Short mmCIF file of C-alpha atoms and ligand atoms in Angstrom, two decimals:
data_model
loop_
_atom_site.label_atom_id
_atom_site.label_comp_id
_atom_site.label_asym_id
_atom_site.label_seq_id
_atom_site.Cartn_x
_atom_site.Cartn_y
_atom_site.Cartn_z
CA MET Q 1 -36.08 -17.20 -0.52
CA LYS Q 2 -33.77 -20.22 -0.72
CA LYS Q 3 -35.71 -23.41 -1.47
CA ASP Q 4 -35.19 -26.77 0.20
CA LEU Q 5 -32.80 -28.80 -1.92
CA ILE Q 6 -31.89 -32.46 -2.39
CA LEU Q 7 -28.29 -33.03 -3.48
CA ILE Q 8 -27.66 -36.00 -5.77
CA LEU Q 9 -24.12 -37.34 -6.00
CA ASP Q 10 -23.68 -38.84 -9.45
CA PHE Q 11 -21.73 -42.09 -9.70
CA GLY Q 12 -22.45 -42.43 -13.43
CA SER Q 13 -25.74 -44.29 -13.53
CA GLN Q 14 -27.82 -43.98 -16.66
CA TYR Q 15 -30.68 -43.13 -14.30
CA SER Q 16 -29.05 -40.29 -12.29
CA HIS Q 17 -30.85 -37.58 -14.26
CA MET Q 18 -34.07 -39.49 -13.80
CA ILE Q 19 -33.67 -39.20 -9.99
CA ALA Q 20 -33.24 -35.42 -10.37
CA ARG Q 21 -36.28 -35.28 -12.59
CA ARG Q 22 -38.44 -37.20 -10.09
CA ILE Q 23 -37.42 -34.81 -7.30
CA ARG Q 24 -38.34 -31.81 -9.48
CA ASP Q 25 -41.68 -33.51 -10.15
CA LEU Q 26 -42.19 -33.39 -6.36
CA LYS Q 27 -41.69 -29.60 -6.53
CA VAL Q 28 -38.41 -29.74 -4.64
CA ASP Q 29 -35.17 -28.23 -5.90
CA THR Q 30 -32.33 -30.58 -6.75
CA PHE Q 31 -28.69 -30.39 -7.68
CA LEU Q 32 -27.02 -33.27 -9.49
CA CYS Q 33 -23.25 -33.05 -9.11
CA ASP Q 34 -20.12 -35.10 -9.48
CA TYR Q 35 -19.68 -37.60 -6.64
CA ASN Q 36 -16.41 -36.02 -5.52
CA ILE Q 37 -17.90 -32.69 -4.41
CA SER Q 38 -16.07 -31.39 -1.32
CA ILE Q 39 -17.62 -31.41 2.15
CA SER Q 40 -17.25 -27.61 2.34
CA HIS Q 41 -19.15 -27.25 -0.94
CA ILE Q 42 -21.91 -29.53 0.39
CA LEU Q 43 -22.14 -27.41 3.53
CA SER Q 44 -22.40 -24.22 1.47
CA ILE Q 45 -25.34 -25.69 -0.48
CA LYS Q 46 -27.11 -26.74 2.73
CA PRO Q 47 -29.05 -29.68 1.25
CA LYS Q 48 -31.93 -31.17 3.25
CA GLY Q 49 -30.97 -34.62 1.99
CA ILE Q 50 -28.34 -36.41 -0.09
CA ILE Q 51 -28.94 -39.19 -2.60
CA LEU Q 52 -26.08 -41.42 -3.75
CA SER Q 53 -26.91 -42.56 -7.28
CA GLY Q 54 -26.25 -45.89 -8.93
CA GLY Q 55 -23.23 -46.42 -11.16
CA PRO Q 56 -21.54 -48.98 -13.39
CA PHE Q 57 -18.74 -49.76 -10.92
CA SER Q 58 -17.96 -52.34 -8.30
CA VAL Q 59 -16.80 -50.87 -4.97
CA TYR Q 60 -13.71 -53.11 -5.04
CA ASP Q 61 -12.55 -51.89 -8.47
CA ASN Q 62 -9.27 -49.98 -8.31
CA GLU Q 63 -10.79 -46.91 -9.87
CA SER Q 64 -14.21 -47.09 -8.32
CA PRO Q 65 -15.55 -43.73 -7.17
CA LEU Q 66 -15.60 -43.41 -3.39
CA ILE Q 67 -16.71 -40.70 -0.97
CA SER Q 68 -15.43 -39.58 2.39
CA LYS Q 69 -17.00 -41.11 5.50
CA ASN Q 70 -17.32 -37.52 6.78
CA ILE Q 71 -20.44 -37.08 4.66
CA PHE Q 72 -22.20 -39.34 7.14
CA GLN Q 73 -21.20 -37.05 10.05
CA LEU Q 74 -23.04 -34.03 8.61
CA ASN Q 75 -26.37 -35.00 10.12
CA ILE Q 76 -28.02 -34.81 6.72
CA PRO Q 77 -30.28 -37.75 5.74
CA ILE Q 78 -28.66 -39.98 3.11
CA PHE Q 79 -30.29 -42.37 0.64
CA GLY Q 80 -28.13 -44.77 -1.39
CA ILE Q 81 -29.48 -46.31 -4.57
CA CYS Q 82 -27.89 -49.44 -6.16
CA TYR Q 83 -24.14 -48.61 -6.30
CA GLY Q 84 -24.94 -45.95 -3.68
CA MET Q 85 -26.18 -48.73 -1.38
CA GLN Q 86 -23.08 -50.86 -1.93
CA LEU Q 87 -20.92 -47.82 -1.24
CA ILE Q 88 -22.61 -47.18 2.12
CA SER Q 89 -22.14 -50.82 3.01
CA PHE Q 90 -18.47 -50.73 1.95
CA ILE Q 91 -17.71 -47.52 3.87
CA PHE Q 92 -19.28 -48.88 7.07
CA GLY Q 93 -17.48 -52.24 6.80
CA GLY Q 94 -20.10 -54.49 5.17
CA LYS Q 95 -19.24 -57.19 2.66
CA ILE Q 96 -20.06 -57.00 -1.05
CA GLU Q 97 -19.68 -59.80 -3.58
CA ARG Q 98 -20.26 -60.42 -7.25
CA SER Q 99 -23.63 -62.16 -7.18
CA LYS Q 100 -24.15 -65.55 -8.82
CA TYR Q 101 -27.20 -64.28 -10.62
CA LYS Q 102 -27.04 -60.90 -12.28
CA GLU Q 103 -30.41 -59.27 -11.80
CA TYR Q 104 -31.67 -56.96 -14.54
CA GLY Q 105 -35.34 -56.15 -14.75
CA LYS Q 106 -38.43 -56.65 -12.65
CA SER Q 107 -38.29 -58.43 -9.27
CA LYS Q 108 -40.73 -58.94 -6.45
CA PHE Q 109 -39.56 -56.94 -3.43
CA ILE Q 110 -40.68 -57.94 0.05
CA ILE Q 111 -40.48 -55.50 2.94
CA ASP Q 112 -39.07 -57.08 6.11
CA HIS Q 113 -39.35 -54.03 8.37
CA SER Q 114 -42.58 -52.14 7.97
CA ASN Q 115 -41.66 -49.57 10.63
CA ASN Q 116 -39.17 -48.01 8.25
CA ASN Q 117 -39.95 -44.40 7.27
CA LEU Q 118 -38.75 -45.02 3.74
CA PHE Q 119 -41.45 -47.60 3.10
CA ASP Q 120 -44.38 -45.81 4.79
CA GLY Q 121 -47.63 -46.66 3.02
CA ILE Q 122 -46.02 -49.20 0.67
CA PRO Q 123 -47.50 -52.71 0.44
CA LYS Q 124 -45.44 -55.58 1.88
CA GLU Q 125 -44.93 -56.98 -1.63
CA SER Q 126 -44.38 -54.92 -4.77
CA ILE Q 127 -42.53 -54.93 -8.09
CA VAL Q 128 -39.17 -53.17 -8.29
CA TRP Q 129 -36.61 -52.63 -11.08
CA MET Q 130 -33.22 -54.21 -10.40
CA SER Q 131 -30.03 -53.63 -12.38
CA HIS Q 132 -26.93 -54.95 -10.63
CA SER Q 133 -24.29 -57.63 -10.66
CA ASP Q 134 -22.77 -57.06 -7.17
CA GLU Q 135 -24.70 -57.64 -4.01
CA ILE Q 136 -24.25 -57.16 -0.29
CA ARG Q 137 -23.46 -60.33 1.64
CA ASN Q 138 -23.18 -58.89 5.17
CA ILE Q 139 -24.51 -55.59 6.31
CA PRO Q 140 -22.34 -53.37 8.48
CA LYS Q 141 -22.84 -53.13 12.22
CA LYS Q 142 -25.64 -50.82 13.33
CA PHE Q 143 -27.59 -51.42 10.12
CA LYS Q 144 -30.70 -53.58 9.70
CA ILE Q 145 -32.02 -55.38 6.64
CA THR Q 146 -35.37 -53.88 5.63
CA GLY Q 147 -36.28 -55.83 2.48
CA HIS Q 148 -35.34 -58.67 0.11
CA THR Q 149 -36.16 -60.25 -3.26
CA SER Q 150 -36.07 -63.95 -4.11
CA SER Q 151 -32.50 -63.74 -5.40
CA CYS Q 152 -31.17 -60.84 -3.30
CA LYS Q 153 -31.32 -61.32 0.46
CA ILE Q 154 -30.34 -57.74 1.20
CA ALA Q 155 -32.34 -55.59 -1.21
CA SER Q 156 -32.65 -52.70 1.24
CA PHE Q 157 -31.24 -51.66 4.59
CA SER Q 158 -31.14 -48.72 6.96
CA HIS Q 159 -29.14 -47.50 9.93
CA ILE Q 160 -30.68 -48.37 13.28
CA ASN Q 161 -30.68 -44.82 14.65
CA LYS Q 162 -29.44 -42.48 11.92
CA ASP Q 163 -31.23 -41.30 8.78
CA ILE Q 164 -29.22 -43.48 6.41
CA TYR Q 165 -31.25 -45.62 4.00
CA ALA Q 166 -30.40 -47.71 0.99
CA VAL Q 167 -32.07 -49.82 -1.69
CA GLN Q 168 -30.55 -52.13 -4.28
CA PHE Q 169 -33.29 -51.39 -6.84
CA HIS Q 170 -34.11 -48.20 -8.75
CA PRO Q 171 -37.02 -46.24 -7.25
CA GLU Q 172 -36.62 -43.55 -9.94
CA VAL Q 173 -37.68 -45.75 -12.89
CA LYS Q 174 -41.32 -46.20 -13.74
CA ASN Q 175 -41.11 -49.98 -13.56
CA THR Q 176 -40.67 -49.78 -9.79
CA GLU Q 177 -44.32 -49.81 -8.74
CA PHE Q 178 -44.00 -47.64 -5.63
CA GLY Q 179 -40.74 -45.90 -6.56
CA ILE Q 180 -42.24 -42.42 -6.48
CA SER Q 181 -43.75 -43.11 -3.03
CA ILE Q 182 -40.32 -44.19 -1.76
CA LEU Q 183 -38.74 -40.99 -3.08
CA LYS Q 184 -41.60 -38.97 -1.59
CA ASN Q 185 -41.05 -40.62 1.79
CA PHE Q 186 -37.37 -39.75 1.67
CA VAL Q 187 -37.89 -36.18 0.51
CA PHE Q 188 -40.88 -35.26 2.69
CA HIS Q 189 -40.98 -37.62 5.72
CA ILE Q 190 -37.27 -38.05 6.25
CA CYS Q 191 -35.72 -34.82 4.88
CA LYS Q 192 -38.77 -32.69 5.76
CA CYS Q 193 -38.63 -30.71 2.51
CA THR Q 194 -41.40 -28.27 1.63
CA PRO Q 195 -42.75 -28.67 -1.91
CA ASN Q 196 -42.42 -25.05 -2.97
CA TRP Q 197 -40.04 -25.15 -5.92
CA ASP Q 198 -41.44 -24.62 -9.40
CA TRP Q 199 -40.38 -23.81 -12.96
CA ASP Q 200 -40.42 -20.07 -12.23
CA ASN Q 201 -37.55 -20.74 -9.83
CA PHE Q 202 -35.70 -22.63 -12.54
CA VAL Q 203 -36.15 -19.82 -15.06
CA HIS Q 204 -35.12 -17.10 -12.57
CA ASN Q 205 -32.03 -19.04 -11.53
CA ALA Q 206 -31.05 -19.72 -15.12
CA ILE Q 207 -31.47 -16.03 -16.03
CA ASP Q 208 -29.44 -15.01 -13.01
CA LYS Q 209 -26.58 -17.40 -13.74
CA ILE Q 210 -26.35 -16.34 -17.39
CA LYS Q 211 -26.39 -12.65 -16.45
CA LYS Q 212 -23.46 -13.15 -14.07
CA ARG Q 213 -21.51 -15.37 -16.46
CA VAL Q 214 -21.91 -13.35 -19.65
CA GLU Q 215 -21.64 -9.84 -18.20
CA LYS Q 216 -21.10 -7.46 -21.13
CA LYS Q 217 -20.04 -10.08 -23.68
CA LYS Q 218 -22.10 -11.35 -26.62
CA VAL Q 219 -23.84 -14.70 -27.15
CA LEU Q 220 -24.53 -16.48 -30.42
CA LEU Q 221 -27.51 -18.84 -30.39
CA GLY Q 222 -28.15 -21.50 -33.01
CA PHE Q 223 -31.91 -21.15 -33.29
CA SER Q 224 -33.83 -24.10 -34.73
CA GLY Q 225 -37.35 -22.83 -34.10
CA GLY Q 226 -38.21 -25.83 -31.93
CA ILE Q 227 -39.39 -25.50 -28.37
CA ASP Q 228 -35.93 -26.18 -26.91
CA SER Q 229 -34.33 -23.32 -28.77
CA LEU Q 230 -37.32 -21.02 -28.18
CA VAL Q 231 -37.13 -21.54 -24.42
CA THR Q 232 -33.34 -21.16 -24.49
CA ALA Q 233 -33.65 -17.91 -26.44
CA TYR Q 234 -36.32 -16.64 -24.00
CA ILE Q 235 -34.08 -17.30 -20.98
CA ILE Q 236 -30.96 -15.77 -22.53
CA HIS Q 237 -32.80 -12.77 -23.94
CA ASN Q 238 -34.23 -12.07 -20.50
CA ALA Q 239 -30.75 -12.27 -19.03
CA ILE Q 240 -28.79 -10.16 -21.51
CA GLY Q 241 -31.27 -8.53 -23.91
CA ASN Q 242 -29.88 -7.71 -27.32
CA SER Q 243 -26.43 -9.08 -26.54
CA LEU Q 244 -28.08 -12.28 -27.73
CA ASN Q 245 -27.59 -12.94 -31.44
CA CYS Q 246 -29.94 -15.61 -32.79
CA ILE Q 247 -29.17 -17.18 -36.10
CA PHE Q 248 -31.26 -19.66 -37.99
CA VAL Q 249 -29.43 -21.74 -40.59
CA ASP Q 250 -31.60 -22.72 -43.54
CA THR Q 251 -29.96 -25.99 -44.61
CA GLY Q 252 -32.45 -26.58 -47.40
CA PHE Q 253 -33.53 -29.74 -45.59
CA LEU Q 254 -36.57 -28.13 -43.99
CA LEU Q 255 -40.23 -28.99 -44.29
CA LYS Q 256 -42.34 -26.45 -46.16
CA GLU Q 257 -44.21 -25.79 -42.91
CA GLU Q 258 -40.96 -25.26 -41.00
CA GLU Q 259 -39.88 -22.49 -43.35
CA GLU Q 260 -43.24 -20.77 -42.90
CA ARG Q 261 -43.05 -21.17 -39.13
CA ILE Q 262 -39.61 -19.61 -38.93
CA SER Q 263 -40.67 -16.50 -40.85
CA PHE Q 264 -43.71 -16.29 -38.56
CA LEU Q 265 -41.49 -16.60 -35.46
CA CYS Q 266 -39.10 -13.96 -36.80
CA LYS Q 267 -41.96 -11.46 -36.87
CA LYS Q 268 -43.53 -12.60 -33.61
CA MET Q 269 -40.61 -12.93 -31.16
CA ASN Q 270 -39.25 -9.93 -29.34
CA PHE Q 271 -35.66 -10.76 -30.24
CA PRO Q 272 -34.17 -10.53 -33.75
CA ILE Q 273 -33.47 -13.75 -35.63
CA LYS Q 274 -31.07 -13.66 -38.55
CA ILE Q 275 -31.76 -16.21 -41.28
CA ILE Q 276 -28.73 -17.58 -43.12
CA ASP Q 277 -29.43 -19.14 -46.49
CA ALA Q 278 -27.00 -22.06 -46.57
CA LYS Q 279 -28.98 -24.36 -48.88
CA ASN Q 280 -26.37 -24.69 -51.60
CA ARG Q 281 -23.39 -25.33 -49.38
CA PHE Q 282 -25.15 -28.06 -47.39
CA LEU Q 283 -26.47 -29.83 -50.47
CA SER Q 284 -23.19 -29.72 -52.34
CA ARG Q 285 -21.30 -31.19 -49.38
CA LEU Q 286 -23.68 -34.16 -49.29
CA ASN Q 287 -23.09 -34.94 -52.94
CA GLY Q 288 -22.44 -38.70 -53.25
CA VAL Q 289 -22.62 -39.31 -49.48
CA ILE Q 290 -24.54 -42.42 -48.42
CA ASP Q 291 -23.32 -43.39 -44.94
CA PRO Q 292 -25.62 -41.93 -42.24
CA GLU Q 293 -22.84 -41.15 -39.77
CA VAL Q 294 -20.78 -39.43 -42.48
CA LYS Q 295 -23.88 -37.40 -43.40
CA ARG Q 296 -24.36 -36.33 -39.81
CA LYS Q 297 -20.67 -35.46 -39.38
CA ILE Q 298 -20.64 -33.36 -42.57
CA ILE Q 299 -23.80 -31.54 -41.56
CA GLY Q 300 -22.32 -30.91 -38.11
CA GLU Q 301 -19.14 -29.51 -39.65
CA GLU Q 302 -21.09 -27.29 -42.01
CA PHE Q 303 -23.21 -25.94 -39.16
CA ILE Q 304 -20.01 -25.16 -37.28
CA SER Q 305 -18.50 -23.37 -40.30
CA VAL Q 306 -21.61 -21.21 -40.62
CA PHE Q 307 -21.50 -20.40 -36.91
CA GLN Q 308 -17.78 -19.70 -37.13
CA GLU Q 309 -18.32 -17.23 -39.98
CA GLU Q 310 -21.20 -15.55 -38.18
CA SER Q 311 -19.35 -15.33 -34.88
CA GLU Q 312 -16.45 -13.56 -36.59
CA LYS Q 313 -18.86 -10.80 -37.55
CA ILE Q 314 -19.87 -10.12 -33.91
CA LYS Q 315 -17.62 -7.96 -31.73
CA ASP Q 316 -17.01 -9.24 -28.18
CA ILE Q 317 -18.54 -12.61 -28.89
CA GLU Q 318 -17.59 -15.10 -26.20
CA PHE Q 319 -20.40 -17.63 -25.88
CA LEU Q 320 -22.28 -20.12 -28.03
CA ALA Q 321 -25.75 -21.03 -26.74
CA GLN Q 322 -27.71 -24.12 -27.64
CA GLY Q 323 -31.06 -25.61 -26.77
CA THR Q 324 -29.49 -28.97 -25.93
CA ILE Q 325 -31.64 -31.12 -23.66
CA TYR Q 326 -30.72 -34.22 -21.71
CA SER Q 327 -31.74 -36.80 -24.32
CA ASP Q 328 -29.51 -35.05 -26.90
CA ILE Q 329 -26.52 -35.48 -24.60
CA ILE Q 330 -27.11 -39.02 -23.45
CA GLU Q 331 -27.55 -40.41 -26.96
CA SER Q 332 -24.97 -38.43 -28.88
CA SER Q 333 -22.03 -38.51 -26.56
CA SER Q 334 -20.50 -41.17 -24.44
CA LYS Q 335 -18.45 -38.82 -22.28
CA GLU Q 336 -21.42 -37.90 -20.10
CA ASN Q 337 -21.80 -41.46 -18.96
CA GLN Q 338 -19.22 -44.21 -19.18
CA LEU Q 339 -21.91 -46.81 -19.70
CA SER Q 340 -23.74 -45.25 -22.57
CA HIS Q 341 -22.62 -45.74 -26.13
CA SER Q 342 -22.81 -43.05 -28.74
CA ILE Q 343 -25.90 -43.81 -30.85
CA LYS Q 344 -25.92 -40.94 -33.33
CA SER Q 345 -23.74 -37.89 -33.80
CA HIS Q 346 -24.95 -34.37 -33.79
CA HIS Q 347 -28.32 -34.54 -32.14
CA ASN Q 348 -27.57 -30.92 -31.68
CA VAL Q 349 -24.66 -28.73 -32.63
CA GLY Q 350 -23.20 -29.74 -29.26
CA GLY Q 351 -22.38 -33.15 -30.74
CA LEU Q 352 -19.18 -31.55 -31.99
CA PRO Q 353 -16.46 -30.11 -29.81
CA SER Q 354 -17.52 -26.57 -30.51
CA THR Q 355 -15.79 -25.17 -27.44
CA THR Q 356 -12.33 -25.97 -28.72
CA PHE Q 357 -13.24 -25.67 -32.38
CA MET Q 358 -14.79 -22.27 -32.12
CA LYS Q 359 -13.11 -21.08 -28.94
CA LEU Q 360 -16.52 -20.08 -27.68
CA LYS Q 361 -17.82 -21.14 -24.29
CA LEU Q 362 -21.04 -23.09 -24.26
CA ILE Q 363 -24.28 -22.00 -22.64
CA GLU Q 364 -26.86 -24.77 -22.43
CA PRO Q 365 -29.46 -23.83 -19.81
CA LEU Q 366 -31.72 -26.82 -20.53
CA LYS Q 367 -29.14 -29.55 -20.75
CA GLU Q 368 -30.32 -31.37 -17.61
CA LEU Q 369 -33.98 -31.35 -18.58
CA PHE Q 370 -36.30 -33.81 -20.28
CA LYS Q 371 -38.50 -32.77 -23.20
CA ASP Q 372 -41.74 -32.66 -21.23
CA GLU Q 373 -40.06 -30.47 -18.62
CA VAL Q 374 -39.05 -27.99 -21.33
CA ARG Q 375 -42.69 -27.98 -22.43
CA LYS Q 376 -43.70 -27.09 -18.86
CA ILE Q 377 -41.35 -24.09 -18.95
CA GLY Q 378 -42.68 -23.17 -22.39
CA LYS Q 379 -46.18 -23.13 -20.97
CA LYS Q 380 -45.08 -21.02 -17.98
CA ILE Q 381 -43.52 -18.39 -20.21
CA GLY Q 382 -46.62 -18.21 -22.35
CA LEU Q 383 -45.66 -19.97 -25.58
CA PRO Q 384 -48.79 -20.86 -27.56
CA GLU Q 385 -50.10 -24.44 -27.26
CA GLU Q 386 -49.32 -25.08 -30.91
CA MET Q 387 -45.63 -24.46 -30.32
CA LEU Q 388 -45.56 -26.51 -27.14
CA HIS Q 389 -46.93 -29.58 -28.82
CA ARG Q 390 -45.20 -29.34 -32.16
CA HIS Q 391 -43.46 -32.59 -33.02
CA PRO Q 392 -39.66 -32.45 -32.84
CA PHE Q 393 -37.83 -31.95 -36.11
CA PRO Q 394 -34.17 -33.05 -36.24
CA GLY Q 395 -31.36 -30.56 -36.93
CA PRO Q 396 -30.19 -32.40 -40.08
CA GLY Q 397 -33.81 -32.33 -41.26
CA LEU Q 398 -34.94 -34.21 -44.33
CA SER Q 399 -31.38 -35.26 -45.19
CA ILE Q 400 -31.54 -38.08 -42.62
CA ARG Q 401 -35.00 -39.11 -43.84
CA ILE Q 402 -33.70 -39.64 -47.38
CA ILE Q 403 -31.89 -42.93 -47.15
CA GLY Q 404 -28.87 -42.96 -49.45
CA GLU Q 405 -27.79 -40.00 -51.51
CA VAL Q 406 -29.59 -36.71 -50.99
CA ASN Q 407 -30.48 -34.54 -53.98
CA GLU Q 408 -32.90 -31.74 -54.82
CA LYS Q 409 -35.39 -34.03 -56.53
CA LYS Q 410 -35.63 -36.37 -53.54
CA ILE Q 411 -35.98 -33.42 -51.15
CA SER Q 412 -38.87 -32.09 -53.20
CA ILE Q 413 -40.60 -35.53 -53.24
CA LEU Q 414 -40.23 -35.95 -49.49
CA ARG Q 415 -41.39 -32.41 -48.72
CA LYS Q 416 -44.64 -33.02 -50.61
CA ALA Q 417 -45.23 -36.34 -48.85
CA GLU Q 418 -44.51 -34.87 -45.40
CA SER Q 419 -46.83 -31.98 -46.10
CA ILE Q 420 -49.71 -34.34 -46.93
CA LEU Q 421 -49.02 -36.34 -43.78
CA LEU Q 422 -49.13 -33.20 -41.65
CA GLN Q 423 -52.43 -32.07 -43.18
CA GLU Q 424 -54.02 -35.46 -42.61
CA LEU Q 425 -52.76 -35.75 -39.03
CA LYS Q 426 -54.34 -32.40 -38.27
CA ASN Q 427 -57.58 -33.07 -40.20
CA SER Q 428 -58.05 -36.38 -38.38
CA ASN Q 429 -57.14 -34.90 -34.97
CA ILE Q 430 -54.31 -37.39 -34.61
CA TYR Q 431 -51.42 -34.88 -34.48
CA ASP Q 432 -51.68 -34.27 -30.73
CA SER Q 433 -52.18 -37.89 -29.76
CA VAL Q 434 -48.88 -39.06 -31.30
CA SER Q 435 -45.39 -37.85 -30.39
CA GLN Q 436 -43.81 -37.72 -33.82
CA ALA Q 437 -44.84 -38.63 -37.37
CA PHE Q 438 -42.86 -38.43 -40.57
CA ILE Q 439 -41.98 -40.11 -43.85
CA ILE Q 440 -38.74 -41.76 -44.89
CA LEU Q 441 -37.87 -41.93 -48.57
CA LEU Q 442 -36.14 -45.20 -49.48
CA PRO Q 443 -33.60 -45.72 -52.26
CA VAL Q 444 -35.58 -48.87 -53.10
CA LYS Q 445 -37.77 -48.66 -56.20
CA SER Q 446 -40.62 -51.01 -56.95
CA VAL Q 447 -43.01 -51.68 -59.80
CA GLY Q 448 -46.55 -50.36 -59.66
CA VAL Q 449 -49.45 -49.76 -61.99
CA MET Q 450 -51.30 -46.45 -62.29
CA GLY Q 451 -54.06 -45.97 -64.87
CA ASP Q 452 -52.87 -49.01 -66.85
CA ARG Q 453 -49.38 -47.56 -66.94
CA ARG Q 454 -46.37 -49.31 -65.41
CA THR Q 455 -44.53 -47.25 -62.78
CA TYR Q 456 -41.13 -47.81 -61.23
CA GLU Q 457 -40.75 -45.39 -58.35
CA HIS Q 458 -39.50 -44.95 -54.78
CA SER Q 459 -41.00 -46.70 -51.81
CA ALA Q 460 -41.59 -44.61 -48.71
CA VAL Q 461 -42.11 -45.45 -45.06
CA LEU Q 462 -44.59 -43.92 -42.66
CA ARG Q 463 -43.11 -43.70 -39.14
CA VAL Q 464 -45.44 -42.66 -36.31
CA ILE Q 465 -44.43 -43.13 -32.69
CA ASN Q 466 -45.55 -42.44 -29.16
CA THR Q 467 -43.08 -41.70 -26.41
CA GLU Q 468 -42.67 -39.86 -23.16
CA ASP Q 469 -39.01 -38.95 -23.35
CA PHE Q 470 -37.82 -39.96 -26.87
CA MET Q 471 -35.30 -42.36 -25.28
CA THR Q 472 -37.75 -45.21 -25.77
CA ALA Q 473 -40.76 -45.24 -28.09
CA THR Q 474 -43.46 -47.49 -29.46
CA PHE Q 475 -44.97 -47.33 -32.94
CA SER Q 476 -48.44 -45.80 -32.86
CA ASN Q 477 -51.53 -47.90 -33.13
CA LEU Q 478 -53.22 -46.12 -36.05
CA SER Q 479 -56.44 -47.19 -37.71
CA TYR Q 480 -56.30 -48.95 -41.09
CA GLU Q 481 -58.62 -46.24 -42.34
CA PHE Q 482 -56.06 -43.54 -41.54
CA LEU Q 483 -53.17 -45.58 -42.94
CA GLU Q 484 -55.16 -46.12 -46.12
CA LYS Q 485 -55.90 -42.42 -46.46
CA ILE Q 486 -52.22 -41.49 -46.10
CA SER Q 487 -51.12 -44.17 -48.53
CA ASN Q 488 -53.74 -43.18 -51.14
CA ARG Q 489 -53.03 -39.50 -50.96
CA ILE Q 490 -49.24 -39.79 -51.06
CA VAL Q 491 -49.15 -42.33 -53.88
CA ASN Q 492 -51.73 -40.38 -55.90
CA GLU Q 493 -50.41 -36.89 -55.30
CA VAL Q 494 -46.64 -37.24 -55.02
CA ASP Q 495 -44.82 -37.98 -58.25
CA GLY Q 496 -41.93 -40.27 -57.42
CA ILE Q 497 -43.55 -42.47 -54.73
CA ASN Q 498 -45.64 -45.47 -55.74
CA ARG Q 499 -45.58 -47.58 -52.55
CA MET Q 500 -46.07 -46.86 -48.85
CA VAL Q 501 -45.23 -49.12 -45.89
CA TYR Q 502 -45.75 -48.61 -42.15
CA ASP Q 503 -42.84 -49.01 -39.71
CA ILE Q 504 -43.95 -51.28 -36.86
CA THR Q 505 -40.78 -51.30 -34.75
CA SER Q 506 -40.26 -49.74 -31.36
CA LYS Q 507 -37.22 -48.01 -29.90
CA PRO Q 508 -35.25 -49.98 -28.85
CA PRO Q 509 -34.34 -51.95 -30.92
CA SER Q 510 -34.87 -49.36 -33.69
CA THR Q 511 -34.29 -45.66 -33.31
CA ILE Q 512 -36.97 -43.11 -34.16
CA GLU Q 513 -35.24 -41.61 -37.21
CA TRP Q 514 -33.89 -44.12 -39.69
CA GLU Q 515 -30.43 -42.53 -39.94
P1 XMP V 1 -33.58 -41.16 -32.52
O1 XMP V 1 -33.60 -41.34 -34.00
O2 XMP V 1 -32.20 -41.00 -31.99
O3 XMP V 1 -34.34 -39.79 -32.23
O4 XMP V 1 -34.34 -42.24 -31.79
C1 XMP V 1 -34.72 -39.34 -30.96
C2 XMP V 1 -35.32 -37.96 -31.15
O5 XMP V 1 -34.29 -37.04 -31.51
C3 XMP V 1 -34.58 -36.45 -32.77
N1 XMP V 1 -33.31 -36.33 -33.48
C4 XMP V 1 -32.61 -35.19 -33.57
N2 XMP V 1 -32.86 -33.94 -33.11
N3 XMP V 1 -30.84 -33.18 -34.07
C5 XMP V 1 -31.98 -32.94 -33.38
O6 XMP V 1 -32.19 -31.79 -32.98
C6 XMP V 1 -30.51 -34.41 -34.56
O7 XMP V 1 -29.47 -34.61 -35.15
C7 XMP V 1 -31.47 -35.46 -34.29
N4 XMP V 1 -31.48 -36.79 -34.61
C8 XMP V 1 -32.63 -37.30 -34.09
C9 XMP V 1 -35.54 -37.40 -33.45
O8 XMP V 1 -36.31 -36.75 -34.46
C10 XMP V 1 -36.35 -37.88 -32.26
O9 XMP V 1 -37.32 -36.92 -31.89
#
């Protein structure tokens, strides 16, 4: 049965995917698409409501994205957010101006019209998250102002007799106190959606789409052993069976435990995984390389060469599949969103233009999802708890946790230190209460004294963070007792490290990995 659906027109906001995610959290299907979708396409989708997202533009810019007024004749409820609000105002003849005070961050929002469906059950005053530099001066005819903040007189409005609503703030971000309630009001009170969508629907749809797209051709999947690639492999295997070819590239930059896990998975999963031993070629290409971006680029290229070679061995190969998720895309490429800068290359193999490079078409069934959503699917399809809550491990592995030049000796030092950390996190029952924990080996040496003997060895950093989506993170508040235990064990047991420090920075301004 077709599920009720909310269509989101994307005008390029960094929060557009967050809107989609919030709607999925309400158990309602959603489709995030380019703002210039045609009216006939909208009609074929039959959405119960349309959300116009925010975006980095000003409606008066020459190249600002606009939509046809006909969308408002479809009798489908419409909700404009930030740029979406300004667009509604512009289309209906309101006046927008660059505001004197740019407003970024928290503001107190005051509801002027309590008999507005959108604000049902929301207190007269609440905190909202603003992020805009334009503001509406005059609302169009037939609209009424429904709320304001101290510096923005028109912070929300609605049509007097049609289901058209708009807010200047972002209800989809957590900092807006009653943002979820506002979205709920739109989805359930105004659009009358039934909350009957769930992750089974997502999986079935994804399987269906892949089946139709791939037909009798073959798919190559870069398998990393993490939850994203496990769920991706599950979906594709269910769609096309053994036309899926999984390969795992052993770069030599793996943790000891990762190697063991992969051989366990190879035996356990019901699809074959081919392991490619590429240790020597990766290590030799990093010889003398210090710059983190150059390291990432080289590793990306090497991954691609391995995939290229493997793909040439498979007859009828036409697709490359990856377990890319939304945070991989937003941080490693700027093409997805004009506002976002590229932070690091190659968060996944998709960081490189593999479509043109390898002439293979990409399949990325999870690319719109957030990490915790992938975990929900993992749970649905019966992956064991241990796999669901395993900390992420980056594709380039230990090479980006060895600052400066990478060599075999340093890899062996870091592997030992990481192994001790993992044991202690598990022994102390801390593993599941933090999101990611690892060690960084520094090229900085310092003097120490062990058993009356002078030492001059590497310093290493303990990095432990908590996060919901890996886009922002805070360092974890660990006990001194635990920190002391880690420091003692690593310095005593790992030859080559004689000093440990704890990283107490959050993301932003730092990133989670050091390189
Ligand atoms: P950063 O360092 O960008 O990390 O704050 C965010 C999350 O992404 C992981 N990460 C990667 N994962 N390939 C991956 O599959 C990569 O190249 C990569 N770089 C960072 C990182 O461990 C953290 O969980």
